[in-house]
Every structure is written in structure tokens, then in C-alpha cells.
């Protein structure tokens, strides 16, 4: 398959790109496109055969649910069997934006995109390209991240091209992804809202809007064997470079001492800033001095580790609060849950 690559120019010429992409989606094809979080790989969400192509292109396990992207709040009533008041409060406050809500689904939503569950994950992206693509195509777009399954999520078009060129119909290029980690996912299908994947919208922000929420324990670990994930990114090792990554959860001083004792010629360090590596004679790569920088840079840095041929990586542990929890959650999966706590 030859993949069409089109760059958004923010001129009248863009209309042709959206027309072509819309035709592909309506015909059951696959289109990769930017969102404010990461690039997504889209198909018509209500076309079971089209969504099956997503799993095949990514090499993604079929029990890993997809998120349905919409352009209008009224779509909630079309896709969900029940729309609780809390969903409307969150939609009013955070949509369009990096929030995914899980609700009980209507029968029209195919089981092929929900992992066989009776719920559906729904999000309204704020990125102008994503919003225009959904609106102009006339379909709801099921879209996981546009990468080969298990690899770091793509924040630039070149990542998508490297992973999926020749496997999908079209890539829309517009490198204005600015958040860098996928949307926060909250489950509103049960009595107490449960955060299933942390992101830019934090627990404190939810509780200010709708009261008590809980965090699923799998955010800080992995799902038990045999449990079906209710949201993307809960069950499997994700975001992983080829290198063996270990998170060092410690003070900076303890991190340096551990690296001196255990590092060798194959070791690369993944740190916040250059100053973290004082006294350490090893190659290093920085992923940001604060939570927002780390969220934006994390996936790029994980891909850079492959580019430099890193074999063994010791990573400084990010914060586990606010947006930092989202960074930790992704890094934990990239490390295959290998953590040394000092």
C-alpha cells in the first residue's frame, strides 16, 4: 500500500486534504492525524471492518479498546445508552480537550472497538485539524495513537511515517501537538468516577468539578492476568524503546550513587536536566525540568533512545502527582514495570 502524506498549510488548499481524508474514512480506510495530545490513527468508529484494520496496522491486541473521537457534545446521546449529569459537567468544563469519558454504550457501537465490553470511550479533541477532520468527514473516528503497538506514541509526523508508512492510507502532517501524553480517561459507567489513565487533566481538577473520584490501582502497576482492560494502555507494556529501562525512584544523590555502583559502558541515563549528571561519566538524555516539559518530551526522548542505540537505561523517576502522574504512568510501562526504590 502506498501511503498518501499531506501537510496542512493553513490555506484554502487544506480543504482538498480534508475532502480526500474524509473519502478514505467513509470508504473504510485509515487516516493518521494530529491531536493536541499525540497523533491518532483513525477509522470510521461505527464500521467494524474499518476498525479491525486499525488493530492489524498497529499489531494491537484486540481486547485493547479504542477511543471514539467526536466533534459535537450531542454525539454523547447517539453513542451512549446513559449520559449522567457528571458527564455533562465534565464536557462543559473540559471539552474540547484532552479528556476521554467512558460510558455505557448503545448497540450501534460495535464490540470490535470496545474490547467486547458494554462501554465506550469518547473524546472531543481540541486540535483544529482533528476537529475539522471529524466534522468534515461526517463520521465518528475511532483512533488509538498512530504508532506500532508497544512503541512510544507519536508526537511528530515523522514518527507516524517511520512506524506506519505503507500500512495505512493517509497521514495528515501538522506538527502542532503540544501536550505530548494521551488524554486522561475517566470511567463514568460506575457509581464512583474512576480515573483509568492519568493525563493533563488531573484528579484535583475532576474533584473540583464533580466531587469524589478514585484512581484505578492499575495506573501504578499492571492489570491482573485475565482482566479485560476498560481503557487503552492499562494492560500491556507500552511506549517501550528497544533498551532495557529501569526507573530509579530516589533522591538525586541516591540516583547518582546507584548509577556509579551499577552503571557500565552500555548505560545511558535519562534525567531531568544536564546538571543531574554531575560526576557521572555516562551518556545521558534529558526529558524536562518540570511536569509539563516531561509530558511534552517523554515520547520523543524514548524514541531518541533507539536512535542513539541505547542498550540499558536508568531513568530518574518523575513526580507522581498532577501531570507528573501521567508521565510516571507512561514511563512505568515503557520500563516494563521495572522500578528500583531507594
mmCIF file of C-alpha atoms in Angstrom:
data_model
loop_
_atom_site.group_PDB
_atom_site.id
_atom_site.type_symbol
_atom_site.label_atom_id
_atom_site.label_comp_id
_atom_site.label_asym_id
_atom_site.label_seq_id
_atom_site.Cartn_x
_atom_site.Cartn_y
_atom_site.Cartn_z
ATOM 1 C CA UNK A 1 0.000 0.000 0.000
ATOM 2 C CA UNK A 2 1.258 3.481 -0.855
ATOM 3 C CA UNK A 3 0.567 5.920 1.973
ATOM 4 C CA UNK A 4 -0.551 9.433 0.981
ATOM 5 C CA UNK A 5 1.211 12.122 3.047
ATOM 6 C CA UNK A 6 -0.323 15.609 3.070
ATOM 7 C CA UNK A 7 0.886 18.626 5.033
ATOM 8 C CA UNK A 8 -1.538 21.168 6.464
ATOM 9 C CA UNK A 9 -0.656 24.645 5.167
ATOM 10 C CA UNK A 10 -3.444 26.653 6.858
ATOM 11 C CA UNK A 11 -4.594 27.916 3.476
ATOM 12 C CA UNK A 12 -7.546 27.193 1.199
ATOM 13 C CA UNK A 13 -5.600 24.189 -0.133
ATOM 14 C CA UNK A 14 -6.308 22.359 3.141
ATOM 15 C CA UNK A 15 -9.927 21.803 2.021
ATOM 16 C CA UNK A 16 -8.683 19.283 -0.548
ATOM 17 C CA UNK A 17 -6.793 17.402 2.165
ATOM 18 C CA UNK A 18 -9.895 17.131 4.363
ATOM 19 C CA UNK A 19 -12.024 16.066 1.380
ATOM 20 C CA UNK A 20 -9.569 13.321 0.456
ATOM 21 C CA UNK A 21 -9.229 12.150 4.060
ATOM 22 C CA UNK A 22 -12.998 12.137 4.513
ATOM 23 C CA UNK A 23 -13.464 9.999 1.396
ATOM 24 C CA UNK A 24 -10.910 7.497 2.734
ATOM 25 C CA UNK A 25 -12.615 7.289 6.135
ATOM 26 C CA UNK A 26 -16.103 6.881 4.663
ATOM 27 C CA UNK A 27 -14.761 4.105 2.407
ATOM 28 C CA UNK A 28 -13.413 2.185 5.398
ATOM 29 C CA UNK A 29 -9.766 3.305 5.189
ATOM 30 C CA UNK A 30 -7.262 4.545 7.760
ATOM 31 C CA UNK A 31 -6.061 8.141 8.246
ATOM 32 C CA UNK A 32 -3.455 9.310 10.775
ATOM 33 C CA UNK A 33 -3.956 12.846 12.078
ATOM 34 C CA UNK A 34 -2.655 15.173 14.813
ATOM 35 C CA UNK A 35 -4.480 15.895 18.049
ATOM 36 C CA UNK A 36 -3.456 18.133 20.939
ATOM 37 C CA UNK A 37 -2.124 15.049 22.797
ATOM 38 C CA UNK A 38 -0.473 12.732 20.225
ATOM 39 C CA UNK A 39 -1.112 11.654 16.615
ATOM 40 C CA UNK A 40 -4.120 9.349 16.227
ATOM 41 C CA UNK A 41 -4.810 6.552 13.720
ATOM 42 C CA UNK A 42 -8.415 6.948 12.635
ATOM 43 C CA UNK A 43 -11.161 4.848 11.107
ATOM 44 C CA UNK A 44 -14.958 5.104 10.958
ATOM 45 C CA UNK A 45 -15.900 4.132 14.520
ATOM 46 C CA UNK A 46 -19.206 2.535 13.510
ATOM 47 C CA UNK A 47 -17.646 0.404 10.749
ATOM 48 C CA UNK A 48 -16.441 -2.811 12.407
ATOM 49 C CA UNK A 49 -14.356 -3.847 9.384
ATOM 50 C CA UNK A 50 -12.618 -0.458 9.293
ATOM 51 C CA UNK A 51 -11.754 -0.519 12.983
ATOM 52 C CA UNK A 52 -10.368 -4.051 12.579
ATOM 53 C CA UNK A 53 -7.856 -2.542 10.133
ATOM 54 C CA UNK A 54 -6.533 -0.334 12.964
ATOM 55 C CA UNK A 55 -5.654 -3.368 15.066
ATOM 56 C CA UNK A 56 -3.987 -5.022 12.072
ATOM 57 C CA UNK A 57 -1.961 -1.939 11.079
ATOM 58 C CA UNK A 58 -0.718 -1.360 14.628
ATOM 59 C CA UNK A 59 -0.319 -5.005 15.611
ATOM 60 C CA UNK A 60 -2.568 -4.107 18.553
ATOM 61 C CA UNK A 61 -4.259 -6.723 20.797
ATOM 62 C CA UNK A 62 -7.978 -6.844 20.023
ATOM 63 C CA UNK A 63 -9.003 -6.614 23.699
ATOM 64 C CA UNK A 64 -7.446 -3.139 23.938
ATOM 65 C CA UNK A 65 -10.355 -0.672 23.460
ATOM 66 C CA UNK A 66 -10.313 2.285 21.065
ATOM 67 C CA UNK A 67 -11.423 5.853 21.780
ATOM 68 C CA UNK A 68 -14.212 7.372 19.673
ATOM 69 C CA UNK A 69 -13.476 10.979 18.690
ATOM 70 C CA UNK A 70 -16.430 13.325 18.219
ATOM 71 C CA UNK A 71 -16.918 16.961 17.198
ATOM 72 C CA UNK A 72 -20.197 17.748 18.989
ATOM 73 C CA UNK A 73 -21.413 17.089 22.548
ATOM 74 C CA UNK A 74 -24.736 15.831 21.187
ATOM 75 C CA UNK A 75 -22.859 12.780 19.906
ATOM 76 C CA UNK A 76 -22.855 11.513 23.503
ATOM 77 C CA UNK A 77 -26.570 10.810 23.202
ATOM 78 C CA UNK A 78 -26.040 8.993 19.911
ATOM 79 C CA UNK A 79 -23.286 6.710 21.246
ATOM 80 C CA UNK A 80 -24.061 6.254 24.941
ATOM 81 C CA UNK A 81 -27.013 4.429 26.492
ATOM 82 C CA UNK A 82 -26.847 6.703 29.543
ATOM 83 C CA UNK A 83 -25.374 10.214 29.814
ATOM 84 C CA UNK A 84 -25.012 11.007 33.531
ATOM 85 C CA UNK A 85 -25.085 14.580 34.791
ATOM 86 C CA UNK A 86 -21.398 14.338 35.730
ATOM 87 C CA UNK A 87 -20.539 13.621 32.101
ATOM 88 C CA UNK A 88 -22.268 16.833 31.038
ATOM 89 C CA UNK A 89 -20.460 18.815 33.751
ATOM 90 C CA UNK A 90 -17.081 17.469 32.597
ATOM 91 C CA UNK A 91 -17.935 18.048 28.926
ATOM 92 C CA UNK A 92 -18.839 21.658 29.700
ATOM 93 C CA UNK A 93 -15.608 22.229 31.624
ATOM 94 C CA UNK A 94 -13.012 20.219 29.666
ATOM 95 C CA UNK A 95 -14.289 19.678 26.100
ATOM 96 C CA UNK A 96 -12.956 20.165 23.574
ATOM 97 C CA UNK A 97 -9.747 18.943 25.202
ATOM 98 C CA UNK A 98 -7.637 16.028 26.457
ATOM 99 C CA UNK A 99 -10.428 14.185 28.305
ATOM 100 C CA UNK A 100 -11.907 10.777 27.480
ATOM 101 C CA UNK A 101 -15.090 9.622 29.236
ATOM 102 C CA UNK A 102 -16.210 6.002 29.454
ATOM 103 C CA UNK A 103 -19.984 5.496 29.329
ATOM 104 C CA UNK A 104 -22.370 2.607 28.783
ATOM 105 C CA UNK A 105 -22.648 2.115 25.032
ATOM 106 C CA UNK A 106 -25.554 1.843 22.655
ATOM 107 C CA UNK A 107 -25.828 -1.262 20.474
ATOM 108 C CA UNK A 108 -24.812 0.726 17.378
ATOM 109 C CA UNK A 109 -21.250 0.961 18.734
ATOM 110 C CA UNK A 110 -19.524 -2.232 17.501
ATOM 111 C CA UNK A 111 -17.980 -4.574 20.059
ATOM 112 C CA UNK A 112 -14.866 -4.580 17.876
ATOM 113 C CA UNK A 113 -13.832 -1.140 19.198
ATOM 114 C CA UNK A 114 -14.756 -1.689 22.856
ATOM 115 C CA UNK A 115 -12.770 -4.851 23.579
ATOM 116 C CA UNK A 116 -16.102 -6.665 23.890
ATOM 117 C CA UNK A 117 -17.183 -4.500 26.832
ATOM 118 C CA UNK A 118 -20.541 -2.808 27.274
ATOM 119 C CA UNK A 119 -18.895 0.600 27.496
ATOM 120 C CA UNK A 120 -17.478 3.096 25.009
ATOM 121 C CA UNK A 121 -14.650 5.622 25.419
ATOM 122 C CA UNK A 122 -15.484 9.063 23.951
ATOM 123 C CA UNK A 123 -13.410 12.205 23.489
ATOM 124 C CA UNK A 124 -13.763 15.594 21.755
ATOM 125 C CA UNK A 125 -10.285 16.774 20.686
ATOM 126 C CA UNK A 126 -9.424 20.472 20.675
ATOM 127 C CA UNK A 127 -6.779 20.321 17.943
ATOM 128 C CA UNK A 128 -8.175 22.216 14.919
ATOM 129 C CA UNK A 129 -7.067 19.568 12.400
ATOM 130 C CA UNK A 130 -8.683 16.732 14.353
ATOM 131 C CA UNK A 131 -11.868 18.734 14.892
ATOM 132 C CA UNK A 132 -12.167 19.675 11.212
ATOM 133 C CA UNK A 133 -11.467 16.104 10.076
ATOM 134 C CA UNK A 134 -14.256 14.708 12.266
ATOM 135 C CA UNK A 135 -16.686 17.423 11.250
ATOM 136 C CA UNK A 136 -15.988 17.361 7.532
ATOM 137 C CA UNK A 137 -15.782 13.567 7.211
ATOM 138 C CA UNK A 138 -19.226 13.131 8.731
ATOM 139 C CA UNK A 139 -18.155 10.075 10.777
ATOM 140 C CA UNK A 140 -17.157 9.430 14.351
ATOM 141 C CA UNK A 141 -13.481 8.499 14.324
ATOM 142 C CA UNK A 142 -12.128 5.609 16.384
ATOM 143 C CA UNK A 143 -8.457 6.365 16.968
ATOM 144 C CA UNK A 144 -5.692 4.984 19.138
ATOM 145 C CA UNK A 145 -2.201 6.515 18.916
ATOM 146 C CA UNK A 146 -0.700 6.251 15.412
ATOM 147 C CA UNK A 147 2.267 4.041 16.225
ATOM 148 C CA UNK A 148 3.220 0.406 16.015
ATOM 149 C CA UNK A 149 1.744 -1.228 19.120
ATOM 150 C CA UNK A 150 4.150 -1.120 22.068
ATOM 151 C CA UNK A 151 6.318 1.695 20.696
ATOM 152 C CA UNK A 152 6.292 5.248 22.079
ATOM 153 C CA UNK A 153 3.279 7.266 20.990
ATOM 154 C CA UNK A 154 3.961 9.666 18.080
ATOM 155 C CA UNK A 155 4.124 13.409 18.648
ATOM 156 C CA UNK A 156 5.546 14.237 15.205
ATOM 157 C CA UNK A 157 4.532 13.151 11.717
ATOM 158 C CA UNK A 158 7.961 11.566 11.128
ATOM 159 C CA UNK A 159 7.200 9.117 13.959
ATOM 160 C CA UNK A 160 3.993 8.059 12.187
ATOM 161 C CA UNK A 161 5.762 7.802 8.838
ATOM 162 C CA UNK A 162 8.501 5.618 10.344
ATOM 163 C CA UNK A 163 6.003 3.292 12.032
ATOM 164 C CA UNK A 164 3.064 3.062 9.643
ATOM 165 C CA UNK A 165 4.032 4.210 6.142
ATOM 166 C CA UNK A 166 2.912 1.516 3.701
ATOM 167 C CA UNK A 167 0.381 0.128 6.210
ATOM 168 C CA UNK A 168 -2.270 2.880 6.192
ATOM 169 C CA UNK A 169 -3.981 5.010 3.552
ATOM 170 C CA UNK A 170 -3.076 8.552 4.586
ATOM 171 C CA UNK A 171 -1.080 10.665 7.040
ATOM 172 C CA UNK A 172 -2.067 14.286 7.707
ATOM 173 C CA UNK A 173 1.026 16.196 8.771
ATOM 174 C CA UNK A 174 0.786 19.167 11.143
ATOM 175 C CA UNK A 175 3.343 19.115 13.948
ATOM 176 C CA UNK A 176 1.496 21.279 16.452
ATOM 177 C CA UNK A 177 0.942 18.551 19.045
ATOM 178 C CA UNK A 178 1.594 20.380 22.314
ATOM 179 C CA UNK A 179 0.600 18.216 25.317
ATOM 180 C CA UNK A 180 2.557 15.076 24.457
ATOM 181 C CA UNK A 181 0.777 12.431 26.565
ATOM 182 C CA UNK A 182 -2.568 10.892 25.736
ATOM 183 C CA UNK A 183 -5.867 12.078 27.200
ATOM 184 C CA UNK A 184 -6.974 11.468 30.765
ATOM 185 C CA UNK A 185 -9.551 8.661 30.860
ATOM 186 C CA UNK A 186 -12.314 8.671 33.483
ATOM 187 C CA UNK A 187 -14.897 5.896 33.826
ATOM 188 C CA UNK A 188 -18.384 7.285 34.471
ATOM 189 C CA UNK A 189 -20.182 3.970 33.945
ATOM 190 C CA UNK A 190 -19.958 3.054 37.647
ATOM 191 C CA UNK A 191 -21.239 4.809 40.782
ATOM 192 C CA UNK A 192 -17.922 6.458 41.733
ATOM 193 C CA UNK A 193 -15.998 8.029 38.812
ATOM 194 C CA UNK A 194 -12.687 6.186 38.348
ATOM 195 C CA UNK A 195 -9.575 7.541 36.638
ATOM 196 C CA UNK A 196 -8.243 4.737 34.421
ATOM 197 C CA UNK A 197 -5.432 6.669 32.715
ATOM 198 C CA UNK A 198 -3.841 9.879 34.042
ATOM 199 C CA UNK A 199 -3.218 12.800 31.730
ATOM 200 C CA UNK A 200 -3.162 16.571 31.518
ATOM 201 C CA UNK A 201 -6.499 16.809 33.365
ATOM 202 C CA UNK A 202 -5.758 15.754 36.935
ATOM 203 C CA UNK A 203 -7.697 14.212 39.799
ATOM 204 C CA UNK A 204 -7.761 17.564 41.616
ATOM 205 C CA UNK A 205 -9.365 19.179 38.558
ATOM 206 C CA UNK A 206 -12.020 16.446 38.387
ATOM 207 C CA UNK A 207 -12.848 16.685 42.079
ATOM 208 C CA UNK A 208 -13.270 20.439 41.855
ATOM 209 C CA UNK A 209 -15.877 19.829 39.138
ATOM 210 C CA UNK A 210 -17.758 16.665 40.204
ATOM 211 C CA UNK A 211 -16.623 15.701 43.712
ATOM 212 C CA UNK A 212 -15.093 12.384 44.775
ATOM 213 C CA UNK A 213 -13.149 10.289 42.264
ATOM 214 C CA UNK A 214 -10.844 7.311 42.696
ATOM 215 C CA UNK A 215 -7.694 6.266 40.849
ATOM 216 C CA UNK A 216 -7.573 2.727 39.468
ATOM 217 C CA UNK A 217 -4.680 0.819 41.101
ATOM 218 C CA UNK A 218 -3.527 -0.352 37.645
ATOM 219 C CA UNK A 219 -2.274 3.204 36.977
ATOM 220 C CA UNK A 220 0.634 2.492 39.319
ATOM 221 C CA UNK A 221 1.096 -1.097 38.158
ATOM 222 C CA UNK A 222 -0.337 -3.601 35.696
ATOM 223 C CA UNK A 223 -3.690 -5.368 35.366
ATOM 224 C CA UNK A 224 -4.010 -8.844 36.788
ATOM 225 C CA UNK A 225 -3.947 -11.725 34.313
ATOM 226 C CA UNK A 226 -7.349 -12.396 32.751
ATOM 227 C CA UNK A 227 -8.764 -8.932 33.484
ATOM 228 C CA UNK A 228 -10.183 -7.161 30.419
ATOM 229 C CA UNK A 229 -8.923 -3.538 30.204
ATOM 230 C CA UNK A 230 -11.664 -0.889 30.205
ATOM 231 C CA UNK A 231 -9.372 1.690 28.631
ATOM 232 C CA UNK A 232 -6.346 1.840 26.330
ATOM 233 C CA UNK A 233 -2.912 1.490 27.899
ATOM 234 C CA UNK A 234 -3.943 -0.383 31.052
ATOM 235 C CA UNK A 235 -2.821 -3.933 30.395
ATOM 236 C CA UNK A 236 0.235 -4.181 28.186
ATOM 237 C CA UNK A 237 3.800 -2.979 28.113
ATOM 238 C CA UNK A 238 3.627 0.244 26.120
ATOM 239 C CA UNK A 239 5.729 3.107 24.862
ATOM 240 C CA UNK A 240 8.876 0.985 25.069
ATOM 241 C CA UNK A 241 12.213 1.692 23.393
ATOM 242 C CA UNK A 242 14.443 -1.253 22.484
ATOM 243 C CA UNK A 243 16.650 -0.532 25.503
ATOM 244 C CA UNK A 244 16.088 -2.149 28.886
ATOM 245 C CA UNK A 245 14.727 0.724 31.011
ATOM 246 C CA UNK A 246 14.766 0.844 34.821
ATOM 247 C CA UNK A 247 13.216 3.701 36.813
ATOM 248 C CA UNK A 248 15.229 4.813 39.836
ATOM 249 C CA UNK A 249 12.792 6.204 42.413
ATOM 250 C CA UNK A 250 15.079 8.164 44.721
ATOM 251 C CA UNK A 251 16.686 11.479 45.583
ATOM 252 C CA UNK A 252 19.165 12.904 43.086
ATOM 253 C CA UNK A 253 22.075 11.988 45.376
ATOM 254 C CA UNK A 254 20.874 8.381 45.697
ATOM 255 C CA UNK A 255 20.338 8.223 41.916
ATOM 256 C CA UNK A 256 23.950 9.260 41.312
ATOM 257 C CA UNK A 257 25.243 6.737 43.861
ATOM 258 C CA UNK A 258 23.182 3.922 42.303
ATOM 259 C CA UNK A 259 24.394 4.754 38.798
ATOM 260 C CA UNK A 260 28.033 4.836 39.950
ATOM 261 C CA UNK A 261 27.595 1.395 41.506
ATOM 262 C CA UNK A 262 25.597 -0.283 38.737
ATOM 263 C CA UNK A 263 26.298 1.620 35.511
ATOM 264 C CA UNK A 264 28.648 0.321 32.821
ATOM 265 C CA UNK A 265 29.738 1.053 29.245
ATOM 266 C CA UNK A 266 26.263 0.152 27.950
ATOM 267 C CA UNK A 267 24.412 2.511 30.295
ATOM 268 C CA UNK A 268 22.546 5.638 29.182
ATOM 269 C CA UNK A 269 20.943 7.958 31.731
ATOM 270 C CA UNK A 270 17.513 9.525 31.322
ATOM 271 C CA UNK A 271 17.447 12.615 33.534
ATOM 272 C CA UNK A 272 15.601 15.883 34.094
ATOM 273 C CA UNK A 273 18.442 18.303 33.229
ATOM 274 C CA UNK A 274 22.171 18.180 32.401
ATOM 275 C CA UNK A 275 23.076 19.098 35.977
ATOM 276 C CA UNK A 276 21.671 15.770 37.217
ATOM 277 C CA UNK A 277 24.716 14.078 35.684
ATOM 278 C CA UNK A 278 27.447 15.938 37.559
ATOM 279 C CA UNK A 279 30.194 13.453 38.388
ATOM 280 C CA UNK A 280 28.726 10.748 36.142
ATOM 281 C CA UNK A 281 30.805 9.828 33.085
ATOM 282 C CA UNK A 282 27.992 8.287 31.031
ATOM 283 C CA UNK A 283 25.898 9.401 28.058
ATOM 284 C CA UNK A 284 22.600 10.972 29.042
ATOM 285 C CA UNK A 285 19.422 12.395 27.592
ATOM 286 C CA UNK A 286 17.169 14.998 29.254
ATOM 287 C CA UNK A 287 13.390 14.838 29.329
ATOM 288 C CA UNK A 288 12.445 18.045 31.148
ATOM 289 C CA UNK A 289 12.783 20.014 34.358
ATOM 290 C CA UNK A 290 9.060 20.045 35.264
ATOM 291 C CA UNK A 291 5.879 18.009 34.774
ATOM 292 C CA UNK A 292 4.654 19.847 31.656
ATOM 293 C CA UNK A 293 8.044 19.674 29.914
ATOM 294 C CA UNK A 294 8.332 15.977 30.737
ATOM 295 C CA UNK A 295 4.855 15.259 29.380
ATOM 296 C CA UNK A 296 5.698 17.022 26.120
ATOM 297 C CA UNK A 297 9.164 15.485 25.700
ATOM 298 C CA UNK A 298 8.781 11.954 27.083
ATOM 299 C CA UNK A 299 7.775 10.092 23.929
ATOM 300 C CA UNK A 300 10.309 11.964 21.784
ATOM 301 C CA UNK A 301 13.060 11.045 24.230
ATOM 302 C CA UNK A 302 12.017 7.379 24.335
ATOM 303 C CA UNK A 303 12.328 7.299 20.540
ATOM 304 C CA UNK A 304 15.661 9.140 20.720
ATOM 305 C CA UNK A 305 16.986 6.298 22.889
ATOM 306 C CA UNK A 306 16.519 3.980 19.907
ATOM 307 C CA UNK A 307 18.164 6.484 17.579
ATOM 308 C CA UNK A 308 21.340 6.581 19.705
ATOM 309 C CA UNK A 309 21.369 2.798 20.144
ATOM 310 C CA UNK A 310 20.871 2.811 23.928
ATOM 311 C CA UNK A 311 21.015 -0.665 25.481
ATOM 312 C CA UNK A 312 20.483 -0.123 29.211
ATOM 313 C CA UNK A 313 18.771 2.958 30.631
ATOM 314 C CA UNK A 314 18.486 4.249 34.174
ATOM 315 C CA UNK A 315 15.718 6.859 34.356
ATOM 316 C CA UNK A 316 15.100 9.400 37.086
ATOM 317 C CA UNK A 317 11.585 8.994 38.469
ATOM 318 C CA UNK A 318 9.179 11.886 37.794
ATOM 319 C CA UNK A 319 6.669 13.256 40.300
ATOM 320 C CA UNK A 320 3.635 11.086 40.957
ATOM 321 C CA UNK A 321 1.174 13.948 41.417
ATOM 322 C CA UNK A 322 -0.810 16.019 38.923
ATOM 323 C CA UNK A 323 0.513 15.848 35.370
ATOM 324 C CA UNK A 324 3.589 14.077 36.777
ATOM 325 C CA UNK A 325 1.405 11.028 37.440
ATOM 326 C CA UNK A 326 0.693 10.819 33.693
ATOM 327 C CA UNK A 327 4.425 10.929 32.949
ATOM 328 C CA UNK A 328 5.146 8.266 35.585
ATOM 329 C CA UNK A 329 2.354 6.041 34.267
ATOM 330 C CA UNK A 330 3.797 6.105 30.711
ATOM 331 C CA UNK A 331 7.414 5.714 31.846
ATOM 332 C CA UNK A 332 6.431 2.803 34.105
ATOM 333 C CA UNK A 333 5.008 0.933 31.113
ATOM 334 C CA UNK A 334 8.000 1.819 28.953
ATOM 335 C CA UNK A 335 10.165 0.242 31.650
ATOM 336 C CA UNK A 336 8.037 -2.905 31.752
ATOM 337 C CA UNK A 337 7.264 -2.024 35.416
ATOM 338 C CA UNK A 338 10.951 -2.247 36.454
ATOM 339 C CA UNK A 339 11.458 0.176 39.365
ATOM 340 C CA UNK A 340 14.251 0.393 41.924
ATOM 341 C CA UNK A 341 13.104 2.304 45.020
ATOM 342 C CA UNK A 342 15.880 3.683 47.218
#
